[in-house]
Tab-separated table of C-alpha atoms in Angstrom:
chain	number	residue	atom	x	y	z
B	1	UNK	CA	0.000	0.000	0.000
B	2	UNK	CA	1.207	3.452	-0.696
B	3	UNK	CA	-0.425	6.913	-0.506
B	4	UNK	CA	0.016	9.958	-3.271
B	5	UNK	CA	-0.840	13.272	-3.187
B	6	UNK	CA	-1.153	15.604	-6.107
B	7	UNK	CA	0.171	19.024	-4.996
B	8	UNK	CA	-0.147	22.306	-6.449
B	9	UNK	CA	2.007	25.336	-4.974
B	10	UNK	CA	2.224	28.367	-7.230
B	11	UNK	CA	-0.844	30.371	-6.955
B	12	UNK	CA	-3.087	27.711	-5.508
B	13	UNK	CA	-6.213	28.051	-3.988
B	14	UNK	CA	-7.533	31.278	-6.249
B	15	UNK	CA	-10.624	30.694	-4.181
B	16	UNK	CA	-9.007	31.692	-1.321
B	17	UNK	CA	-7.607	35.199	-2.589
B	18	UNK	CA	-10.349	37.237	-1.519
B	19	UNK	CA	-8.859	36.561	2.209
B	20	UNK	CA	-5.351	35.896	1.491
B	21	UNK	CA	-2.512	36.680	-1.104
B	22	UNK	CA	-0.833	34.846	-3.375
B	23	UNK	CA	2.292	34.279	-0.772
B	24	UNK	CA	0.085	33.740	2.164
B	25	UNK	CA	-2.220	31.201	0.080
B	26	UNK	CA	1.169	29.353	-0.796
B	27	UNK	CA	2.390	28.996	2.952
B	28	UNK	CA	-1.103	27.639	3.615
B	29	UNK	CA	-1.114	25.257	1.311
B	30	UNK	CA	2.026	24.141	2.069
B	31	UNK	CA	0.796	23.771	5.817
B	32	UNK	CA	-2.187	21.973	4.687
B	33	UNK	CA	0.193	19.813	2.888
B	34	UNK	CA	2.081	18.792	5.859
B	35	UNK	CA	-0.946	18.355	7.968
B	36	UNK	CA	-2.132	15.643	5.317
B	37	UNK	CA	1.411	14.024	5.458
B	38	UNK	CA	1.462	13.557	9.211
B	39	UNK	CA	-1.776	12.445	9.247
B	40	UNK	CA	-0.672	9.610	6.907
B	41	UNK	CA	2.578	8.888	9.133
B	42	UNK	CA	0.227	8.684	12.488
B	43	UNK	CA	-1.342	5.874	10.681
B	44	UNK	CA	2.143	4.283	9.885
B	45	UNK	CA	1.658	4.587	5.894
B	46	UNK	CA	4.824	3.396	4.874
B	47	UNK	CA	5.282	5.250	0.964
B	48	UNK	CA	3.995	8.622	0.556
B	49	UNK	CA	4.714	10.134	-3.406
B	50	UNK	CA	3.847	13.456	-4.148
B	51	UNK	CA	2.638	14.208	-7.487
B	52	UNK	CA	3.463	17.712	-8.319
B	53	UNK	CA	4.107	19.930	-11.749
B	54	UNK	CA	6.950	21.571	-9.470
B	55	UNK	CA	9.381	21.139	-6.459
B	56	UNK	CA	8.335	24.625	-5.203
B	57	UNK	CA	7.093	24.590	-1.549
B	58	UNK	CA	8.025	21.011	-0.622
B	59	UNK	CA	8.135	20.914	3.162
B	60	UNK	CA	11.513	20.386	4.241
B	61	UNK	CA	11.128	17.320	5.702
B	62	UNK	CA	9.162	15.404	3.467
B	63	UNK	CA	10.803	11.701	3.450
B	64	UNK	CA	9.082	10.423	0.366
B	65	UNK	CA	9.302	10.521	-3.063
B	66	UNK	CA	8.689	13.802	-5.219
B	67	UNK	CA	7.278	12.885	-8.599
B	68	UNK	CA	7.456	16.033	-11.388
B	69	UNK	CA	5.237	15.735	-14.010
B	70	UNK	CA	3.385	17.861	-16.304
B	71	UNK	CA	0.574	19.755	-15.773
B	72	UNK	CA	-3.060	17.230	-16.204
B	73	UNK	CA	-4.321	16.649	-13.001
B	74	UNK	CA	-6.066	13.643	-14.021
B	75	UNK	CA	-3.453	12.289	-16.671
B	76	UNK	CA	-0.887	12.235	-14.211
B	77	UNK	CA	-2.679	10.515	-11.601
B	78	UNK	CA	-3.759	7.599	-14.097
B	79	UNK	CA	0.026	7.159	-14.886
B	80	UNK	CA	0.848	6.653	-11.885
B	81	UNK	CA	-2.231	4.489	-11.595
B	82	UNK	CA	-1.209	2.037	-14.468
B	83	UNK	CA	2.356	1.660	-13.086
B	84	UNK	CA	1.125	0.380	-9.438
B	85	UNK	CA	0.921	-3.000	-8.051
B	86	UNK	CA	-0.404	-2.426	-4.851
B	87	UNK	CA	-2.940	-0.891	-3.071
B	88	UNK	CA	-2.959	3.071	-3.713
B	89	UNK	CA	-4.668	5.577	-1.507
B	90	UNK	CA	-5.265	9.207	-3.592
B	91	UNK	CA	-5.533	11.830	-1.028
B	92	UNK	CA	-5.702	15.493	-1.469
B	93	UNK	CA	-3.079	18.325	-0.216
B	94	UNK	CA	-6.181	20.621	1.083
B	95	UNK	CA	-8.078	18.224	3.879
B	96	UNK	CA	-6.290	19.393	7.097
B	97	UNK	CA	-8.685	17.800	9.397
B	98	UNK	CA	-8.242	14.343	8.189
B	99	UNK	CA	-6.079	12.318	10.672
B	100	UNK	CA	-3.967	9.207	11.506
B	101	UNK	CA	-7.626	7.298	12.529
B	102	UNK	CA	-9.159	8.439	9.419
B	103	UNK	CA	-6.940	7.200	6.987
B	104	UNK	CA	-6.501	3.464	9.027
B	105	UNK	CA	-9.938	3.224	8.772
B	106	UNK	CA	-10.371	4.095	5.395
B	107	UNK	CA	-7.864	1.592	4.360
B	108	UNK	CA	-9.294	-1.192	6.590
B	109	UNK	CA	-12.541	-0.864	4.121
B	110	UNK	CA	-12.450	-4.025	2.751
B	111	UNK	CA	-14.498	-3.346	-0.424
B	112	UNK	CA	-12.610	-3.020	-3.427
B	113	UNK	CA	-12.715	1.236	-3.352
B	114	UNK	CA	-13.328	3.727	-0.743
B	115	UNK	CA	-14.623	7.383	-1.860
B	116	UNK	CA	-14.434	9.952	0.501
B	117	UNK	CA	-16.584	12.678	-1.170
B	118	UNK	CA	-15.581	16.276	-0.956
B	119	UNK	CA	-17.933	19.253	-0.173
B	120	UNK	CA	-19.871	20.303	-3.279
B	121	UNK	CA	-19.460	16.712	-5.753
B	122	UNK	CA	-15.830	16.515	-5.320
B	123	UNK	CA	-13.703	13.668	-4.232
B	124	UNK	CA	-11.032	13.985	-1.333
B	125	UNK	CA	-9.911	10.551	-0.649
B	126	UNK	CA	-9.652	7.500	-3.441
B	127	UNK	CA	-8.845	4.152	-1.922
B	128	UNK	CA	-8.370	1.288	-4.736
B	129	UNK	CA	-7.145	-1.993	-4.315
B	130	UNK	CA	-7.231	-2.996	-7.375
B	131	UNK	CA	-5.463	0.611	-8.962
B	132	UNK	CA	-4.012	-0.527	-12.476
B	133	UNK	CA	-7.525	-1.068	-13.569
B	134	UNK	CA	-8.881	2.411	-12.172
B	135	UNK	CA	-9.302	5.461	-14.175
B	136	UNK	CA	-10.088	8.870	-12.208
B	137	UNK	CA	-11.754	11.904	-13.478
B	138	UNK	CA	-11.482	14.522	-11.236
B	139	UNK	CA	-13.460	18.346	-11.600
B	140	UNK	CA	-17.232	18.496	-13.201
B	141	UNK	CA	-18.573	16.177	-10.287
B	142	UNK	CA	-16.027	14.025	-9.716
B	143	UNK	CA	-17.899	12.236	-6.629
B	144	UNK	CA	-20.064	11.065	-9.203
B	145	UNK	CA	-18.182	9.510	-12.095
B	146	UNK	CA	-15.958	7.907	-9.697
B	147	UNK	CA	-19.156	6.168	-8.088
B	148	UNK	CA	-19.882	5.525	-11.854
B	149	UNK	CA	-16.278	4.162	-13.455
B	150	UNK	CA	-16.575	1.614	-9.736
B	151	UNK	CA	-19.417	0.374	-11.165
B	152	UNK	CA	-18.404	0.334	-14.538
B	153	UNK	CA	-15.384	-2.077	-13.378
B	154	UNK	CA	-18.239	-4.414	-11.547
B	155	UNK	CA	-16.106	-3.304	-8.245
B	156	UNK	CA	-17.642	-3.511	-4.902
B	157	UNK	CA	-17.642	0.474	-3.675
B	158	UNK	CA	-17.887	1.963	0.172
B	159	UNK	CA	-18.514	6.213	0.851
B	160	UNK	CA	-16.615	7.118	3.634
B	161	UNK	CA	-18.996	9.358	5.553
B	162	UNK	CA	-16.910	11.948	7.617
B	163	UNK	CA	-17.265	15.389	8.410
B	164	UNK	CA	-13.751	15.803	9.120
B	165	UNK	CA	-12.288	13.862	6.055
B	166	UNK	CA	-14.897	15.984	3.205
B	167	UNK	CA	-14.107	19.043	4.666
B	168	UNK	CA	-11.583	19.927	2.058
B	169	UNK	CA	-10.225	23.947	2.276
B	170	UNK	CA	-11.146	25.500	-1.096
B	171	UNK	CA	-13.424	28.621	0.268
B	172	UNK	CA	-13.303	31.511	2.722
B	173	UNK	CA	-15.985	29.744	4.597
B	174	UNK	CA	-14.338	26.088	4.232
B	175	UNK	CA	-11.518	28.164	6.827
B	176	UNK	CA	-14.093	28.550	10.146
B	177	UNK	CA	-14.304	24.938	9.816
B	178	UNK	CA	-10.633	24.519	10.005
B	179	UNK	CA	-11.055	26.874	12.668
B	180	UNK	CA	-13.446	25.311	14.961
B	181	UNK	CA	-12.261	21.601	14.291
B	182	UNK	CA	-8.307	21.594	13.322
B	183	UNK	CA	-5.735	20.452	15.896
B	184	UNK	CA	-2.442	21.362	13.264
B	185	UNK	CA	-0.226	23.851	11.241
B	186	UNK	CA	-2.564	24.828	9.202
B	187	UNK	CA	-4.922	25.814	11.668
B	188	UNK	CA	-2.640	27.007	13.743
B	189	UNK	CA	-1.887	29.860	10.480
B	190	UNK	CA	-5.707	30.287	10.127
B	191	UNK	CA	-5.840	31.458	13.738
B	192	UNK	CA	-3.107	34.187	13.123
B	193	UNK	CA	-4.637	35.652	10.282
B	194	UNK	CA	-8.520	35.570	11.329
B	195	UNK	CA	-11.104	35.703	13.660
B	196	UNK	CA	-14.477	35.093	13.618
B	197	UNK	CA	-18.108	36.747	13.666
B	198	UNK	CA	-20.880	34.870	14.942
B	199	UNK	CA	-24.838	35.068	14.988
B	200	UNK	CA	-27.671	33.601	14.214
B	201	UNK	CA	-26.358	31.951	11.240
B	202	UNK	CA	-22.974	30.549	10.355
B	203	UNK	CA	-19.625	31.517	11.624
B	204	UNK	CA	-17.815	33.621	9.077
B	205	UNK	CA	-14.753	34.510	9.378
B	206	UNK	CA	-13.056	37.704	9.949
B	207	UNK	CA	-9.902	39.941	9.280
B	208	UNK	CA	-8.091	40.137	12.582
B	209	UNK	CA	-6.745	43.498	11.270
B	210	UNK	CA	-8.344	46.742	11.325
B	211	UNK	CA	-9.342	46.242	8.285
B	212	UNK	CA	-12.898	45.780	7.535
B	213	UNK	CA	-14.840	42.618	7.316
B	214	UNK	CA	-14.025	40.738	3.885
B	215	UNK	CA	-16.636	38.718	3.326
T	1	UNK	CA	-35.258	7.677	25.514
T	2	UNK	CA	-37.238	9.876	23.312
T	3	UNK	CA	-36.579	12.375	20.599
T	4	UNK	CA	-37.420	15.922	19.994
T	5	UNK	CA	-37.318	18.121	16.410
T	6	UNK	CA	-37.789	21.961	17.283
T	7	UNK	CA	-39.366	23.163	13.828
T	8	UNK	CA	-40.659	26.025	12.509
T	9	UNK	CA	-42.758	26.103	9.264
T	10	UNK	CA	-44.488	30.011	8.138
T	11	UNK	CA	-41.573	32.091	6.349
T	12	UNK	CA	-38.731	29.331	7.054
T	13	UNK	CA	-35.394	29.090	5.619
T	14	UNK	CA	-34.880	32.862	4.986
T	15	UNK	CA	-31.404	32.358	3.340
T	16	UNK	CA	-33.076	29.718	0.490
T	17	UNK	CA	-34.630	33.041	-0.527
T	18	UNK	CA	-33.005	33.543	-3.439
T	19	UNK	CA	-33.460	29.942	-4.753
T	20	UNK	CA	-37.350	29.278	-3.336
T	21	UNK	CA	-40.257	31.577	-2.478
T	22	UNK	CA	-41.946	31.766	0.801
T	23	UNK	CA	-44.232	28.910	-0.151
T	24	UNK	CA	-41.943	26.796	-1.670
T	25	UNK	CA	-39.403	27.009	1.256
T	26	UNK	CA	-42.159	25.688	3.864
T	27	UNK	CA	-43.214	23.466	1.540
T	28	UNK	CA	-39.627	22.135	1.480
T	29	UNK	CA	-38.924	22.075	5.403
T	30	UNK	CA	-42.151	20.032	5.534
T	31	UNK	CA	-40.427	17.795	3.731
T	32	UNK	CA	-37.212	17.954	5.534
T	33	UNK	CA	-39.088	17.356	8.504
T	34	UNK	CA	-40.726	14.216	7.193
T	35	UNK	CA	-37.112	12.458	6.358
T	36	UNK	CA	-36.272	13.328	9.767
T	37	UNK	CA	-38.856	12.035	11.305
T	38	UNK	CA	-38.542	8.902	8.613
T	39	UNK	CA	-35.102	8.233	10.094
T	40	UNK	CA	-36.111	7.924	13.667
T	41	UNK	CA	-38.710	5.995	12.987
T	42	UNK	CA	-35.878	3.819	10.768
T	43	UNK	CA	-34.075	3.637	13.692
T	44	UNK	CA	-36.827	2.277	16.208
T	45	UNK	CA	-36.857	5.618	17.695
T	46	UNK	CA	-40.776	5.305	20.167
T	47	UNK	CA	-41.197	8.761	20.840
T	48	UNK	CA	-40.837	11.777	18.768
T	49	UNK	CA	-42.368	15.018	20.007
T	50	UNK	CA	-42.039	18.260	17.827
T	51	UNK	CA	-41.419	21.611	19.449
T	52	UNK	CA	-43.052	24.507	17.467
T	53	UNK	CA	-44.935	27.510	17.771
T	54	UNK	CA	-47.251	27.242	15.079
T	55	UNK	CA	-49.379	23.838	14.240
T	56	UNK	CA	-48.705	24.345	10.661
T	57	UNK	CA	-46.856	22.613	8.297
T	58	UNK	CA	-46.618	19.274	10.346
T	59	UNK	CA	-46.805	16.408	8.086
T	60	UNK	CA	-50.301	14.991	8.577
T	61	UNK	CA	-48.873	11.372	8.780
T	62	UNK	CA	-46.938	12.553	12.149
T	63	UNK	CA	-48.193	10.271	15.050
T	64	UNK	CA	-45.919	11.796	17.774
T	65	UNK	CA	-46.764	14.942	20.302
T	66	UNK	CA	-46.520	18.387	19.306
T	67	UNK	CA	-45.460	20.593	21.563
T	68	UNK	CA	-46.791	24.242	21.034
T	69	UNK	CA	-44.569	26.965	22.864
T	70	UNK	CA	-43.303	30.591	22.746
T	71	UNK	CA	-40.931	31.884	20.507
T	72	UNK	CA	-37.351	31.519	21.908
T	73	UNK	CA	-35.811	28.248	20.650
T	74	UNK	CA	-33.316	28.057	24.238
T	75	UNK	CA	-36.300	28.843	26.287
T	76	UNK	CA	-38.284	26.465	24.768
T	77	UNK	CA	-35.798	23.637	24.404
T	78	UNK	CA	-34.263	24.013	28.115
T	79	UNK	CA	-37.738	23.906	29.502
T	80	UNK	CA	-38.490	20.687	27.487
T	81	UNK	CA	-35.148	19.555	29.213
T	82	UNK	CA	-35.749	20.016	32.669
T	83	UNK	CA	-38.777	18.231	32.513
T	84	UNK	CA	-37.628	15.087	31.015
T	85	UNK	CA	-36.227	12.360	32.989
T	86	UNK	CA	-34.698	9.667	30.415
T	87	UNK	CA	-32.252	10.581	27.669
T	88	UNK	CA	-33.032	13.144	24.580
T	89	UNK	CA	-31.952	13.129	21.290
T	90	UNK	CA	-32.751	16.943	20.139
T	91	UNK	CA	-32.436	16.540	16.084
T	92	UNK	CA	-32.531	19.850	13.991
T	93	UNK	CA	-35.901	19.249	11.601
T	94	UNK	CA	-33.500	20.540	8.602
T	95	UNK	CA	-31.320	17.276	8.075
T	96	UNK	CA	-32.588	15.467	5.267
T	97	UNK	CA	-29.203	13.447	5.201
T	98	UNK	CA	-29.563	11.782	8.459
T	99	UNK	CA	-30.439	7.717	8.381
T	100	UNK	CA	-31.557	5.686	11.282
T	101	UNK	CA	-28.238	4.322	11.092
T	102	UNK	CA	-26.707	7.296	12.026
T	103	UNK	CA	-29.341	7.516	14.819
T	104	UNK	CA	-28.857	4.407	16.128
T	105	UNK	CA	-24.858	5.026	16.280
T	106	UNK	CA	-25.615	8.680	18.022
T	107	UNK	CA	-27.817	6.717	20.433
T	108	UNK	CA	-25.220	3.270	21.074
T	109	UNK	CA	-22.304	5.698	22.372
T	110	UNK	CA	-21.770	5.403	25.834
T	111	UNK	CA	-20.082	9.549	26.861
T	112	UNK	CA	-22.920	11.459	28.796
T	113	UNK	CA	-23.230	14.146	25.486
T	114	UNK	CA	-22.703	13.411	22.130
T	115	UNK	CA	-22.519	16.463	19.577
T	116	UNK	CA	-22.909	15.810	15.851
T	117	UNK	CA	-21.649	19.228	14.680
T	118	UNK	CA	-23.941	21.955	12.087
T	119	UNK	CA	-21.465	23.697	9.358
T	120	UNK	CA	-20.110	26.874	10.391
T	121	UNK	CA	-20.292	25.942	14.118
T	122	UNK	CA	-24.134	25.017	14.247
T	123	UNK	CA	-25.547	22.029	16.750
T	124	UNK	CA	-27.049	19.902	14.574
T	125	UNK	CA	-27.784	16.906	16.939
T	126	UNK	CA	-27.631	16.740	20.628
T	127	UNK	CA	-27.868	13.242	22.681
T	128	UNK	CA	-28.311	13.894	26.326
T	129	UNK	CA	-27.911	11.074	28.814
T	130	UNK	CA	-28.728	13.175	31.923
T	131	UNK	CA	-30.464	16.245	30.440
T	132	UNK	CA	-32.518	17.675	33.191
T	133	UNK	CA	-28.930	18.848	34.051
T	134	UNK	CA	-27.982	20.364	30.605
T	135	UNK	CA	-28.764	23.659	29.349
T	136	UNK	CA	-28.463	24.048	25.225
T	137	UNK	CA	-27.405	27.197	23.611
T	138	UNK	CA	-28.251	27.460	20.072
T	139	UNK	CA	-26.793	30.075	17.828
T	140	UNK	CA	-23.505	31.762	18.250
T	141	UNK	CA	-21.173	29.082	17.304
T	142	UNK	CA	-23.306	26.774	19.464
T	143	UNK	CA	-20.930	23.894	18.641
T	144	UNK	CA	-18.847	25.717	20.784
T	145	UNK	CA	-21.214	26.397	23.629
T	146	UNK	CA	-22.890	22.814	23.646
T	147	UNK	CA	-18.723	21.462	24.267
T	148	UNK	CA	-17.838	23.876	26.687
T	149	UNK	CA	-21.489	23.318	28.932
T	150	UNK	CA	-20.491	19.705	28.616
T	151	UNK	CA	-17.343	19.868	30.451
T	152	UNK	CA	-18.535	23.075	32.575
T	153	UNK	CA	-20.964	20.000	33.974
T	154	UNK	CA	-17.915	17.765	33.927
T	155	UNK	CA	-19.687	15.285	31.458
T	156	UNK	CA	-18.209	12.917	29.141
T	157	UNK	CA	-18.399	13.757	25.355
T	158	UNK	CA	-18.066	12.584	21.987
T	159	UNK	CA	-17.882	14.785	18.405
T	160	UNK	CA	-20.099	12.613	16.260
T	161	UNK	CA	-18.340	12.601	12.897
T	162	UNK	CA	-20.425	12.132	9.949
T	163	UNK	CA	-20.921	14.481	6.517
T	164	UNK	CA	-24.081	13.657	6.276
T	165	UNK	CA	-25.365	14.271	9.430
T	166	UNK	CA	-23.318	17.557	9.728
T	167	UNK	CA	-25.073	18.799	6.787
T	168	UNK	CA	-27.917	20.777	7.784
T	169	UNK	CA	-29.747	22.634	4.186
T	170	UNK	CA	-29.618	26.527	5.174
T	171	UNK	CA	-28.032	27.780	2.271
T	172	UNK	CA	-28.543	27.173	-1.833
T	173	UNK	CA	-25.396	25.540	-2.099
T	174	UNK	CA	-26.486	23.492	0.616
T	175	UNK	CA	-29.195	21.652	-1.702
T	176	UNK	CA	-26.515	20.405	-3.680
T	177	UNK	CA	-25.252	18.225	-0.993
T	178	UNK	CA	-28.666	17.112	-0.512
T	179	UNK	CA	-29.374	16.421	-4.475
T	180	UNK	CA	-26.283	14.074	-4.600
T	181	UNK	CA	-26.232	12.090	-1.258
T	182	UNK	CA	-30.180	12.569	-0.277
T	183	UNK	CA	-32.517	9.735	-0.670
T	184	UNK	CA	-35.521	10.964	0.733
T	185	UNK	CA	-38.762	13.181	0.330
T	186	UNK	CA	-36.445	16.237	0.361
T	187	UNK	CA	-34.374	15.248	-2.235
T	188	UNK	CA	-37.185	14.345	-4.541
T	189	UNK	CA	-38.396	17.982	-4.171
T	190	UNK	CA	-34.734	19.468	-4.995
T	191	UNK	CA	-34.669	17.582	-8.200
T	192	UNK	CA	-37.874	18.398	-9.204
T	193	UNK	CA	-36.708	22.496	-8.818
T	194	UNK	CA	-33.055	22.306	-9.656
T	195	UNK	CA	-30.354	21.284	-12.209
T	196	UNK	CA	-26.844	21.528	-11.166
T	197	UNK	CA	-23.970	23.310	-12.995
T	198	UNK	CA	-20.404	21.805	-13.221
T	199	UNK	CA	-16.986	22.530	-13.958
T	200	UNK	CA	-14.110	22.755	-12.022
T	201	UNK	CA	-14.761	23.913	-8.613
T	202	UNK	CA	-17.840	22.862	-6.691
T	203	UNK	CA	-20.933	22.226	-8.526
T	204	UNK	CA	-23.735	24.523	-7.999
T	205	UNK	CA	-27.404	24.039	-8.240
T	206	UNK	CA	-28.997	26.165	-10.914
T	207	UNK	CA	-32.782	26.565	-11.979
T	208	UNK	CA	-34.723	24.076	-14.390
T	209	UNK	CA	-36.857	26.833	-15.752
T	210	UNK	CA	-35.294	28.684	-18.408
T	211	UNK	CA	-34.481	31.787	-15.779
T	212	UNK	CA	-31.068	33.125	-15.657
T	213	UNK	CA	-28.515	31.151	-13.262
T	214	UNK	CA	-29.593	32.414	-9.723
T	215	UNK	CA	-26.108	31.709	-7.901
């Protein structure tokens, strides 16, 4: 079994750049990145690859193996899909509330993949057994056609049904959640750089500046 | 052990304003409050009461108590509390996600609270062991406020951690969640109103008719 993340530096996370700048939304994601990759060694994954278009904002003390290729989120992946003979567990650089007991359970599933769905038809976690005859397709619903290619294959299929795990940080919102429920570095960041305005509704948060309220 | 949904029906669901009218939206918590009710009865659940200050909108199927109070959800709910003497599941009516599994697994843990978490720091289920000790307080990040009253009483407690049942429907992109993981009345309803647009962020709902895109 072995774990791979496809990571994206350089002006990720445009989403986020009505509450933070280009720099700040790099260091975050890099944080988020390392939150992911400890979560992975509390439950004693063994291989971690990250799948990246650059080495830019690798944290320094990332053990595994760095994989460049070119830019295709979903060719790249299904490369690295046909060229793996074990078990392969597809998790996402932007989920830092997923932890150690997440991922053991996920990969204790013993149907033949796990989808952990993401907020708004995305997919945050992909566990496949069976990976050299999986195809993803990530973006336009991707929750959906990877219910669909599992039951294309005739493969037995479990949705992982966590909070924590489909909270995945792609909107100013997405950040009170990281907020309110985050134990690491990334929300450790998020705590630095906002506060929060409650009410009758949701939390939102809030510029701890003077500056006023951003969204 | 019994179960209580605080509802309220006439002019509902302000912030689905821009996606359904006034009639529409109670037409839709109706609904909502039917799946509820639908999972608690999945899950064995004897006695359901609903808390509300208005005798509308209850599904006419409903064969539990209704409970007519003041306005003033606290008041209403903390009064409800001191008087009960066996454990209370209080279940938000707007969670057309929840499953009598999920019930039953709120209900089987042994810690004195359990707190299944609203986005944005909302309480979307409470289980209460002892709760003619317990005081709720909804709004303000009441996720918050529910933890720290459990271990002001010095209570055991446990964060419930499930997508679905953490996704309450209070805002249009919430429907979307609802359109691809709901199986109930609600859902029905959605599909009947909504198409959904993709690409490659989240997907968003958009309107069947040939209207504009209203988000």
């Amino acid at each position: 079994m072995r774990a791979v993340i496809p990571y994206k530096n350089e002006n990720a996370k445009s989403r986020l750049s009505p509450v933070l700048s280009k720099e700040e939304r790099e260091d975050f994601v890099e944080l988020m990145l390392e939150d992911v990759i400890k979560a992975l060694n509390d439950a004693g994954m063994k291989t971690i690859d990250i799948l990246t278009t650059s080495t830019e904002g690798i944290p320094k003390e990332f053990k595994g193996d760095l994989i460049v290729t070119k830019p295709g989120l979903n060719d790249s992946i299904n490369e690295y899909l046909q060229n793996a003979n074990e078990p392969i567990l597809i998790i996402m650089a932007d989920l830092p509330l997923v932890t150690g007991d997440h991922i053991r359970k996920i990969t204790s599933v013993s149907e033949d993949v796990v989808i952990v769905p993401g907020k708004g038809g995305g997919t945050n976690i992909l566990f496949i057994r069976h990976p050299n005859e999986f195809t993803v397709k990530y973006h336009d619903c991707s929750f959906t056609s990877h219910c669909e290619i599992t039951e294309d294959l005739d493969k037995s299929m479990h949705i992982f049904d966590s909070f924590l795990a489909s909270t995945d940080i792609d909107e100013p919102h997405d950040i009170v959640e990281l907020m309110l429920h985050g134990k690491g570095k990334a929300k450790k960041y998020a705590e630095k750089r906002f506060g929060s305005e409650t009410g009758k509704g949701r939390v939102k948060i809030s510029p701890l500046s003077k500056l006023s309220s951003f969204i």
